[in-house]
Amino acid sequence: MSVRPIRKILIANRGEIALRVIRTCREMGIRTVSVYSAADRTSPHVLAADEALFIGPSPSRESYLHAGRLLGAASASGADALHPGYGFLSENADFARRVRDAGLVFVGPSPETIASMGDKTAARALASAAGVPTVPGTPGAVTGEAEAAGFCTRHGYPVLVKAAAGGGGKGMRIVRDESGLLPSLRAAASEARAAFGDERVYIEKYIEDPRHVEVQILADSHGNTVHLGERECSIQRRHQKVVEESPSVIVDEALRRRMGETAVMVARACGYENAGTVEFLVDRDRNFYFLEMNTRLQVEHPVTELRTGLDLVALQIRIAAGEDLPFTQEGVRFSGHAIECRICAEDTENNFLPSTGRITHLRAPAGPGIRDDRGVEEGDEVGVYYDPMMAKLIAWGGTRAEAIARLVRALREYEILGVRTNIPLCLFVLTHPLFVSGDISTHFINKYFSPGTLSANVPLEEGAAAAVCALIAREMEEHGSPALPAPSGHWRGRRSDFLR
Amino acid sequence: MSTYYVTVNGKQLTVRPGTDGSVSLDGKEHIHKVRQVSTTEFSVLIGTRQVRVVASADDEGFDVIAGDFRGRVTVESERGRLLRRYARSTGESGARLEVHAPMPAMVVKLEVKVGDEVRTGQPLIVLEAMKMENELLASSPGRVKAIYATAGKPVEKGELLLLLE
């Protein structure tokens, strides 16, 4: 493939990731085209772009998920490439194919690769065939009780019985010993029949307290594939990552090499080109199992950027243009420790309900080692149409302790009012002794967090200060000046003596 | 001297501002020297201890950050409280508990039906907003008196969904 210069990119996304891509394009001298829905006419990703095109009403399926309108915008703008960001249509093989057929460069892997990794069961089969370890499981639905018992004897307890047609935890049972197997099989089958009209179940080895560790890879169109180390993303809530870091405390140099080589193997097996992520589950004994491959830029890519000093978006664009990777595996240098928190509009104290509204006040953190990738500004409306993630706050430190200290400091500096945020949850995690010691698993938040732990420690003086200021703010609002008692002669304009 | 009832993340404080910059909190005198920096920003000196406070009003109260504290603050004057008590005592007898939609959303599922006894924390209604399903939980025990929400139908923020008694 020859080098095909990219001069103008349409970003088929919104929010922080659209801004992230725009920033790199600016540095590379590439013109940027943003697309926007009705709700986004003045959103930051539009205000930052060189060109902007309307693509439809606010609901995603009529705008950011509407392939036809995105392709129409791309051809109208004369862009030579399209960057899909993450989410929306970024892992839609049909969309990638239509972009290619329209004569544009899709900044990502080929539609064939996206399709082969998109079917999660097929992806595991492909990885397994390439010699990559996967979580041991029955090859298909269990045909009888004898087969089930045989599997469990071979691989040991605990096991997980799962509905073949499943999802959402329905028809799922953890079995800890032999006596529980048959009752669980029957219960899971009947639950599966009720929920999905399909009573088939399969069995998988249950990984206790697993950790989620993923490996970033980069592959060019000339056969060069490298990995950029791991990211640990075990801190999750309802399968959504909240805190991500690199390196993982459980990955040493030898394991990093093995996991990296395995990730490269997966990438080669599916003919991967561009940036991608291979996700693994890691058990207590540091065995790792292939979960799936994400065929796009990840939300948490800045963690890897801070640790390697590379710009992943720039590399994506250069690879898409047909250039060689500018370094080999030996040329990848790691330095220090990076941690990211996802800042979301949700009410931590109230069952994490999404919080909508206008951002009435926003003051972002700054200072040493801090990066704030944000998609909203003060005055912006956080609506119901899109993902509640407003920003990613990432800290780099020479050591993990320094990175944690910086991130905690920056989270405390971060002021967002008008919508509730999950900053209290992020602070809870980062200051928890078990997180600090690195003793975490994907169950961490479920196990240790309850909203009560937050309200229980409101510092008295801060609470009182909050009360007094709210009182003044209310008086200002109702009367235009604080109607608090003021001795004569001490009244200064609109300020009462209460204000000093 | 006026009295205000302030709740800070659910905890109630009685606040009586003095005429000399002092303030009485739950009957104890404190000196709070407050400087307003902008419409939303304040600096409070408690002795020499400085606390930065930002507060922004909405329909129900204030969103406040004060040092390491983040949360909700509501303010009620003595007169406001009397009015509210009066309104309550002349209203329907028996405890009522209204469940409102906390945000514009789609009703996915009703977890209870009229007449069901519910306990605190029991899921009542599943709403979908921002791509996520959210359970509305009972904040006190009771019996479902009426349901106004319909599965599959959108609801507006603040809309009455369910009545407990």
PDB file of C-alpha atoms in Angstrom, chain A residues 27-271:
ATOM      1  CA  GLU A  27      -0.671  19.595  15.295  1.00  0.00           C
ATOM      2  CA  MET A  28      -0.368  17.613  12.052  1.00  0.00           C
ATOM      3  CA  GLY A  29      -1.711  20.424   9.858  1.00  0.00           C
ATOM      4  CA  ILE A  30      -4.813  18.434   8.948  1.00  0.00           C
ATOM      5  CA  ARG A  31      -8.129  20.285   8.515  1.00  0.00           C
ATOM      6  CA  THR A  32     -10.936  19.100  10.790  1.00  0.00           C
ATOM      7  CA  VAL A  33     -14.624  18.604  10.078  1.00  0.00           C
ATOM      8  CA  SER A  34     -17.036  18.158  12.984  1.00  0.00           C
ATOM      9  CA  VAL A  35     -20.579  16.886  12.653  1.00  0.00           C
ATOM     10  CA  TYR A  36     -23.335  17.876  15.047  1.00  0.00           C
ATOM     11  CA  SER A  37     -26.862  16.978  16.049  1.00  0.00           C
ATOM     12  CA  ALA A  38     -29.513  19.552  16.941  1.00  0.00           C
ATOM     13  CA  ALA A  39     -28.415  19.463  20.601  1.00  0.00           C
ATOM     14  CA  ASP A  40     -24.744  20.069  19.734  1.00  0.00           C
ATOM     15  CA  ARG A  41     -24.689  23.190  17.544  1.00  0.00           C
ATOM     16  CA  THR A  42     -22.475  25.056  20.037  1.00  0.00           C
ATOM     17  CA  SER A  43     -20.815  22.092  21.758  1.00  0.00           C
ATOM     18  CA  PRO A  44     -17.036  22.273  22.270  1.00  0.00           C
ATOM     19  CA  HIS A  45     -16.264  19.781  19.468  1.00  0.00           C
ATOM     20  CA  VAL A  46     -18.068  22.046  16.993  1.00  0.00           C
ATOM     21  CA  LEU A  47     -16.493  25.256  18.285  1.00  0.00           C
ATOM     22  CA  ALA A  48     -13.017  23.715  17.934  1.00  0.00           C
ATOM     23  CA  ALA A  49     -13.392  22.495  14.348  1.00  0.00           C
ATOM     24  CA  ASP A  50     -12.429  24.147  11.056  1.00  0.00           C
ATOM     25  CA  GLU A  51     -15.701  23.063   9.442  1.00  0.00           C
ATOM     26  CA  ALA A  52     -19.010  21.817  10.870  1.00  0.00           C
ATOM     27  CA  LEU A  53     -21.965  20.041   9.299  1.00  0.00           C
ATOM     28  CA  PHE A  54     -25.429  19.377  10.700  1.00  0.00           C
ATOM     29  CA  ILE A  55     -26.360  15.686  10.627  1.00  0.00           C
ATOM     30  CA  GLY A  56     -29.776  15.493  12.237  1.00  0.00           C
ATOM     31  CA  PRO A  57     -31.934  15.518  15.351  1.00  0.00           C
ATOM     32  CA  SER A  58     -30.547  14.979  18.852  1.00  0.00           C
ATOM     33  CA  PRO A  59     -31.225  11.244  19.339  1.00  0.00           C
ATOM     34  CA  SER A  60     -28.046   9.345  18.365  1.00  0.00           C
ATOM     35  CA  ARG A  61     -29.761   6.968  15.958  1.00  0.00           C
ATOM     36  CA  GLU A  62     -30.822   9.960  13.874  1.00  0.00           C
ATOM     37  CA  SER A  63     -27.414  11.653  13.949  1.00  0.00           C
ATOM     38  CA  TYR A  64     -24.177  10.106  15.303  1.00  0.00           C
ATOM     39  CA  LEU A  65     -25.438   6.580  14.614  1.00  0.00           C
ATOM     40  CA  HIS A  66     -26.889   7.425  11.208  1.00  0.00           C
ATOM     41  CA  ALA A  67     -24.378   6.037   8.699  1.00  0.00           C
ATOM     42  CA  GLY A  68     -26.074   7.614   5.673  1.00  0.00           C
ATOM     43  CA  ARG A  69     -26.020  11.136   7.113  1.00  0.00           C
ATOM     44  CA  LEU A  70     -22.407  10.788   8.249  1.00  0.00           C
ATOM     45  CA  LEU A  71     -21.342   9.594   4.804  1.00  0.00           C
ATOM     46  CA  GLY A  72     -23.304  12.446   3.204  1.00  0.00           C
ATOM     47  CA  ALA A  73     -21.491  14.934   5.443  1.00  0.00           C
ATOM     48  CA  ALA A  74     -18.139  13.326   4.658  1.00  0.00           C
ATOM     49  CA  SER A  75     -18.620  13.597   0.913  1.00  0.00           C
ATOM     50  CA  ALA A  76     -20.051  17.143   1.136  1.00  0.00           C
ATOM     51  CA  SER A  77     -17.023  18.274   3.156  1.00  0.00           C
ATOM     52  CA  GLY A  78     -14.487  16.776   0.788  1.00  0.00           C
ATOM     53  CA  ALA A  79     -12.709  15.015   3.638  1.00  0.00           C
ATOM     54  CA  ASP A  80     -10.240  12.293   2.602  1.00  0.00           C
ATOM     55  CA  ALA A  81     -10.533  10.346   5.848  1.00  0.00           C
ATOM     56  CA  LEU A  82     -12.998   9.639   8.641  1.00  0.00           C
ATOM     57  CA  HIS A  83     -12.084   9.091  12.301  1.00  0.00           C
ATOM     58  CA  PRO A  84     -14.823   7.203  14.172  1.00  0.00           C
ATOM     59  CA  GLY A  85     -13.590   7.848  17.743  1.00  0.00           C
ATOM     60  CA  TYR A  86     -15.012   5.245  20.158  1.00  0.00           C
ATOM     61  CA  GLY A  87     -18.615   4.169  20.696  1.00  0.00           C
ATOM     62  CA  PHE A  88     -21.263   5.103  18.097  1.00  0.00           C
ATOM     63  CA  LEU A  89     -20.262   3.498  14.752  1.00  0.00           C
ATOM     64  CA  SER A  90     -16.590   2.913  15.577  1.00  0.00           C
ATOM     65  CA  GLU A  91     -16.940  -0.893  15.641  1.00  0.00           C
ATOM     66  CA  ASN A  92     -19.576  -1.214  12.943  1.00  0.00           C
ATOM     67  CA  ALA A  93     -18.090  -3.242  10.080  1.00  0.00           C
ATOM     68  CA  ASP A  94     -20.818  -2.229   7.638  1.00  0.00           C
ATOM     69  CA  PHE A  95     -20.152   1.463   8.301  1.00  0.00           C
ATOM     70  CA  ALA A  96     -16.396   0.998   7.843  1.00  0.00           C
ATOM     71  CA  ARG A  97     -17.121  -0.748   4.537  1.00  0.00           C
ATOM     72  CA  ARG A  98     -19.349   2.075   3.328  1.00  0.00           C
ATOM     73  CA  VAL A  99     -16.698   4.648   4.269  1.00  0.00           C
ATOM     74  CA  ARG A 100     -14.126   2.700   2.234  1.00  0.00           C
ATOM     75  CA  ASP A 101     -16.546   2.241  -0.693  1.00  0.00           C
ATOM     76  CA  ALA A 102     -17.147   6.012  -0.704  1.00  0.00           C
ATOM     77  CA  GLY A 103     -13.412   6.401  -1.396  1.00  0.00           C
ATOM     78  CA  LEU A 104     -12.467   7.650   2.077  1.00  0.00           C
ATOM     79  CA  VAL A 105      -9.833   6.310   4.439  1.00  0.00           C
ATOM     80  CA  PHE A 106     -11.380   4.824   7.580  1.00  0.00           C
ATOM     81  CA  VAL A 107      -9.026   5.545  10.495  1.00  0.00           C
ATOM     82  CA  GLY A 108      -9.214   2.067  11.990  1.00  0.00           C
ATOM     83  CA  PRO A 109      -8.943  -1.568  10.939  1.00  0.00           C
ATOM     84  CA  SER A 110     -10.552  -3.081   7.839  1.00  0.00           C
ATOM     85  CA  PRO A 111     -14.278  -3.926   7.856  1.00  0.00           C
ATOM     86  CA  GLU A 112     -13.304  -7.612   7.626  1.00  0.00           C
ATOM     87  CA  THR A 113     -11.227  -7.399  10.818  1.00  0.00           C
ATOM     88  CA  ILE A 114     -13.951  -5.464  12.660  1.00  0.00           C
ATOM     89  CA  ALA A 115     -16.470  -8.153  11.666  1.00  0.00           C
ATOM     90  CA  SER A 116     -14.222 -11.023  12.733  1.00  0.00           C
ATOM     91  CA  MET A 117     -13.674  -9.513  16.190  1.00  0.00           C
ATOM     92  CA  GLY A 118     -17.234  -8.185  16.525  1.00  0.00           C
ATOM     93  CA  ASP A 119     -18.734 -11.625  17.037  1.00  0.00           C
ATOM     94  CA  LYS A 120     -17.419 -12.310  20.552  1.00  0.00           C
ATOM     95  CA  THR A 121     -17.805 -16.100  20.404  1.00  0.00           C
ATOM     96  CA  ALA A 122     -16.159 -16.300  16.989  1.00  0.00           C
ATOM     97  CA  ALA A 123     -13.373 -14.009  18.248  1.00  0.00           C
ATOM     98  CA  ARG A 124     -12.668 -16.371  21.145  1.00  0.00           C
ATOM     99  CA  ALA A 125     -12.630 -19.327  18.801  1.00  0.00           C
ATOM    100  CA  LEU A 126     -10.188 -17.484  16.517  1.00  0.00           C
ATOM    101  CA  ALA A 127      -7.941 -16.585  19.452  1.00  0.00           C
ATOM    102  CA  SER A 128      -8.102 -20.119  20.792  1.00  0.00           C
ATOM    103  CA  ALA A 129      -7.153 -21.535  17.369  1.00  0.00           C
ATOM    104  CA  ALA A 130      -4.152 -19.182  17.334  1.00  0.00           C
ATOM    105  CA  GLY A 131      -3.000 -20.724  20.623  1.00  0.00           C
ATOM    106  CA  VAL A 132      -4.201 -17.862  22.838  1.00  0.00           C
ATOM    107  CA  PRO A 133      -5.552 -18.950  26.256  1.00  0.00           C
ATOM    108  CA  THR A 134      -9.270 -18.363  26.767  1.00  0.00           C
ATOM    109  CA  VAL A 135     -11.397 -19.036  29.854  1.00  0.00           C
ATOM    110  CA  PRO A 136     -11.998 -22.811  29.746  1.00  0.00           C
ATOM    111  CA  GLY A 137     -15.590 -23.614  28.877  1.00  0.00           C
ATOM    112  CA  THR A 138     -17.772 -26.242  27.268  1.00  0.00           C
ATOM    113  CA  PRO A 139     -17.474 -25.936  23.470  1.00  0.00           C
ATOM    114  CA  GLY A 140     -21.200 -25.261  23.162  1.00  0.00           C
ATOM    115  CA  ALA A 141     -24.425 -25.783  25.077  1.00  0.00           C
ATOM    116  CA  VAL A 142     -24.235 -28.619  27.588  1.00  0.00           C
ATOM    117  CA  THR A 143     -25.833 -31.738  26.115  1.00  0.00           C
ATOM    118  CA  GLY A 144     -26.393 -33.572  29.380  1.00  0.00           C
ATOM    119  CA  GLU A 145     -25.569 -33.824  33.059  1.00  0.00           C
ATOM    120  CA  ALA A 146     -22.728 -36.270  32.412  1.00  0.00           C
ATOM    121  CA  GLU A 147     -20.962 -33.803  30.094  1.00  0.00           C
ATOM    122  CA  ALA A 148     -21.374 -31.042  32.688  1.00  0.00           C
ATOM    123  CA  ALA A 149     -19.974 -33.180  35.504  1.00  0.00           C
ATOM    124  CA  GLY A 150     -17.090 -34.285  33.304  1.00  0.00           C
ATOM    125  CA  PHE A 151     -16.127 -30.681  32.492  1.00  0.00           C
ATOM    126  CA  CYS A 152     -16.213 -29.682  36.162  1.00  0.00           C
ATOM    127  CA  THR A 153     -14.083 -32.631  37.233  1.00  0.00           C
ATOM    128  CA  ARG A 154     -11.492 -31.780  34.561  1.00  0.00           C
ATOM    129  CA  HIS A 155     -11.254 -28.043  35.284  1.00  0.00           C
ATOM    130  CA  GLY A 156     -12.258 -27.865  38.959  1.00  0.00           C
ATOM    131  CA  TYR A 157     -14.736 -25.717  40.833  1.00  0.00           C
ATOM    132  CA  PRO A 158     -15.993 -23.013  40.992  1.00  0.00           C
ATOM    133  CA  VAL A 159     -17.730 -22.887  37.617  1.00  0.00           C
ATOM    134  CA  LEU A 160     -20.233 -20.525  36.078  1.00  0.00           C
ATOM    135  CA  VAL A 161     -23.405 -21.863  34.457  1.00  0.00           C
ATOM    136  CA  LYS A 162     -24.592 -19.377  31.815  1.00  0.00           C
ATOM    137  CA  ALA A 163     -27.596 -19.186  29.498  1.00  0.00           C
ATOM    138  CA  ALA A 164     -26.541 -19.709  25.865  1.00  0.00           C
ATOM    139  CA  ALA A 165     -29.028 -17.084  24.725  1.00  0.00           C
ATOM    140  CA  GLY A 166     -28.090 -15.031  27.764  1.00  0.00           C
ATOM    141  CA  GLY A 167     -27.226 -11.599  28.970  1.00  0.00           C
ATOM    142  CA  GLY A 168     -27.875  -9.426  31.989  1.00  0.00           C
ATOM    143  CA  GLY A 169     -27.007 -12.107  34.509  1.00  0.00           C
ATOM    144  CA  LYS A 170     -30.235 -14.027  33.916  1.00  0.00           C
ATOM    145  CA  GLY A 171     -29.849 -17.783  33.974  1.00  0.00           C
ATOM    146  CA  MET A 172     -26.400 -17.368  35.534  1.00  0.00           C
ATOM    147  CA  ARG A 173     -25.240 -19.423  38.529  1.00  0.00           C
ATOM    148  CA  ILE A 174     -21.923 -19.782  40.331  1.00  0.00           C
ATOM    149  CA  VAL A 175     -21.371 -23.391  41.401  1.00  0.00           C
ATOM    150  CA  ARG A 176     -18.800 -23.884  44.161  1.00  0.00           C
ATOM    151  CA  ASP A 177     -18.790 -27.677  44.536  1.00  0.00           C
ATOM    152  CA  GLU A 178     -20.115 -30.895  43.054  1.00  0.00           C
ATOM    153  CA  SER A 179     -23.251 -31.017  45.213  1.00  0.00           C
ATOM    154  CA  GLY A 180     -24.425 -27.710  43.741  1.00  0.00           C
ATOM    155  CA  LEU A 181     -23.979 -28.653  40.107  1.00  0.00           C
ATOM    156  CA  LEU A 182     -27.188 -30.476  39.216  1.00  0.00           C
ATOM    157  CA  PRO A 183     -29.588 -28.153  41.090  1.00  0.00           C
ATOM    158  CA  SER A 184     -27.860 -25.140  39.510  1.00  0.00           C
ATOM    159  CA  LEU A 185     -28.015 -26.642  36.023  1.00  0.00           C
ATOM    160  CA  ARG A 186     -31.774 -27.175  36.382  1.00  0.00           C
ATOM    161  CA  ALA A 187     -32.416 -23.765  37.936  1.00  0.00           C
ATOM    162  CA  ALA A 188     -30.347 -21.970  35.289  1.00  0.00           C
ATOM    163  CA  ALA A 189     -32.091 -23.855  32.485  1.00  0.00           C
ATOM    164  CA  SER A 190     -35.543 -23.012  33.781  1.00  0.00           C
ATOM    165  CA  GLU A 191     -34.567 -19.354  34.348  1.00  0.00           C
ATOM    166  CA  ALA A 192     -33.129 -19.249  30.821  1.00  0.00           C
ATOM    167  CA  ARG A 193     -36.303 -20.766  29.394  1.00  0.00           C
ATOM    168  CA  ALA A 194     -38.426 -18.135  31.179  1.00  0.00           C
ATOM    169  CA  ALA A 195     -36.204 -15.219  30.173  1.00  0.00           C
ATOM    170  CA  PHE A 196     -35.136 -16.141  26.634  1.00  0.00           C
ATOM    171  CA  GLY A 197     -37.421 -19.037  25.599  1.00  0.00           C
ATOM    172  CA  ASP A 198     -34.240 -21.095  25.222  1.00  0.00           C
ATOM    173  CA  GLU A 199     -33.151 -23.431  28.005  1.00  0.00           C
ATOM    174  CA  ARG A 200     -29.669 -24.224  26.660  1.00  0.00           C
ATOM    175  CA  VAL A 201     -26.851 -23.454  29.083  1.00  0.00           C
ATOM    176  CA  TYR A 202     -23.075 -23.741  28.895  1.00  0.00           C
ATOM    177  CA  ILE A 203     -20.401 -23.930  31.565  1.00  0.00           C
ATOM    178  CA  GLU A 204     -17.305 -21.804  32.030  1.00  0.00           C
ATOM    179  CA  LYS A 205     -14.566 -21.913  34.634  1.00  0.00           C
ATOM    180  CA  TYR A 206     -15.372 -19.176  37.170  1.00  0.00           C
ATOM    181  CA  ILE A 207     -12.467 -16.818  37.774  1.00  0.00           C
ATOM    182  CA  GLU A 208     -12.546 -15.600  41.391  1.00  0.00           C
ATOM    183  CA  ASP A 209     -11.757 -11.937  41.953  1.00  0.00           C
ATOM    184  CA  PRO A 210     -10.555 -11.462  38.399  1.00  0.00           C
ATOM    185  CA  ARG A 211      -8.606  -8.450  37.235  1.00  0.00           C
ATOM    186  CA  HIS A 212      -9.211  -6.787  33.890  1.00  0.00           C
ATOM    187  CA  VAL A 213      -5.904  -6.154  32.157  1.00  0.00           C
ATOM    188  CA  GLU A 214      -5.720  -5.101  28.513  1.00  0.00           C
ATOM    189  CA  VAL A 215      -2.870  -4.622  26.077  1.00  0.00           C
ATOM    190  CA  GLN A 216      -2.625  -1.767  23.565  1.00  0.00           C
ATOM    191  CA  ILE A 217      -1.341  -2.785  20.169  1.00  0.00           C
ATOM    192  CA  LEU A 218      -0.413  -0.878  17.005  1.00  0.00           C
ATOM    193  CA  ALA A 219      -0.122  -2.504  13.581  1.00  0.00           C
ATOM    194  CA  ASP A 220       0.769  -0.857  10.275  1.00  0.00           C
ATOM    195  CA  SER A 221      -0.133  -2.056   6.783  1.00  0.00           C
ATOM    196  CA  HIS A 222       3.426  -3.353   6.205  1.00  0.00           C
ATOM    197  CA  GLY A 223       3.307  -6.229   8.693  1.00  0.00           C
ATOM    198  CA  ASN A 224       4.781  -4.421  11.686  1.00  0.00           C
ATOM    199  CA  THR A 225       2.882  -5.034  14.921  1.00  0.00           C
ATOM    200  CA  VAL A 226       3.958  -3.815  18.363  1.00  0.00           C
ATOM    201  CA  HIS A 227       2.390  -3.635  21.814  1.00  0.00           C
ATOM    202  CA  LEU A 228       2.507  -0.606  24.105  1.00  0.00           C
ATOM    203  CA  GLY A 229       2.151  -2.434  27.396  1.00  0.00           C
ATOM    204  CA  GLU A 230      -0.876  -3.015  29.557  1.00  0.00           C
ATOM    205  CA  ARG A 231      -3.609  -1.029  31.248  1.00  0.00           C
ATOM    206  CA  GLU A 232      -5.365  -2.350  34.313  1.00  0.00           C
ATOM    207  CA  CYS A 233      -9.075  -1.482  34.273  1.00  0.00           C
ATOM    208  CA  SER A 234     -10.394  -3.577  37.155  1.00  0.00           C
ATOM    209  CA  ILE A 235     -12.196  -0.713  38.858  1.00  0.00           C
ATOM    210  CA  GLN A 236     -15.592  -0.951  37.178  1.00  0.00           C
ATOM    211  CA  ARG A 237     -19.192  -0.272  38.040  1.00  0.00           C
ATOM    212  CA  ARG A 238     -21.806  -2.286  36.169  1.00  0.00           C
ATOM    213  CA  HIS A 239     -19.117  -3.367  33.662  1.00  0.00           C
ATOM    214  CA  GLN A 240     -18.252   0.301  32.976  1.00  0.00           C
ATOM    215  CA  LYS A 241     -14.641   1.181  33.668  1.00  0.00           C
ATOM    216  CA  VAL A 242     -14.151   3.990  36.182  1.00  0.00           C
ATOM    217  CA  VAL A 243     -10.399   4.013  36.972  1.00  0.00           C
ATOM    218  CA  GLU A 244      -7.650   2.809  34.618  1.00  0.00           C
ATOM    219  CA  GLU A 245      -3.909   2.674  35.145  1.00  0.00           C
ATOM    220  CA  SER A 246      -0.639   1.589  33.653  1.00  0.00           C
ATOM    221  CA  PRO A 247       1.376  -0.342  34.589  1.00  0.00           C
ATOM    222  CA  SER A 248      -0.727  -2.904  36.429  1.00  0.00           C
ATOM    223  CA  VAL A 249       0.693  -3.716  39.864  1.00  0.00           C
ATOM    224  CA  ILE A 250       0.437  -7.450  39.149  1.00  0.00           C
ATOM    225  CA  VAL A 251       2.230  -7.371  35.804  1.00  0.00           C
ATOM    226  CA  ASP A 252       5.994  -7.775  35.992  1.00  0.00           C
ATOM    227  CA  GLU A 253       8.462  -7.575  33.119  1.00  0.00           C
ATOM    228  CA  ALA A 254       8.113 -11.276  32.213  1.00  0.00           C
ATOM    229  CA  LEU A 255       4.303 -11.251  32.296  1.00  0.00           C
ATOM    230  CA  ARG A 256       4.258  -7.989  30.314  1.00  0.00           C
ATOM    231  CA  ARG A 257       6.342  -9.623  27.601  1.00  0.00           C
ATOM    232  CA  ARG A 258       4.109 -12.716  27.518  1.00  0.00           C
ATOM    233  CA  MET A 259       0.852 -10.762  27.477  1.00  0.00           C
ATOM    234  CA  GLY A 260       2.253  -8.348  24.901  1.00  0.00           C
ATOM    235  CA  GLU A 261       3.386 -11.149  22.628  1.00  0.00           C
ATOM    236  CA  THR A 262      -0.014 -12.837  23.014  1.00  0.00           C
ATOM    237  CA  ALA A 263      -1.830  -9.604  22.105  1.00  0.00           C
ATOM    238  CA  VAL A 264       0.376  -9.232  19.028  1.00  0.00           C
ATOM    239  CA  MET A 265      -0.483 -12.842  18.132  1.00  0.00           C
ATOM    240  CA  VAL A 266      -4.227 -12.071  18.325  1.00  0.00           C
ATOM    241  CA  ALA A 267      -3.738  -8.973  16.173  1.00  0.00           C
ATOM    242  CA  ARG A 268      -1.812 -10.919  13.534  1.00  0.00           C
ATOM    243  CA  ALA A 269      -4.407 -13.728  13.575  1.00  0.00           C
ATOM    244  CA  CYS A 270      -7.147 -11.323  12.487  1.00  0.00           C
ATOM    245  CA  GLY A 271      -5.002  -9.316  10.075  1.00  0.00           C
TER     246      GLY A 271
END
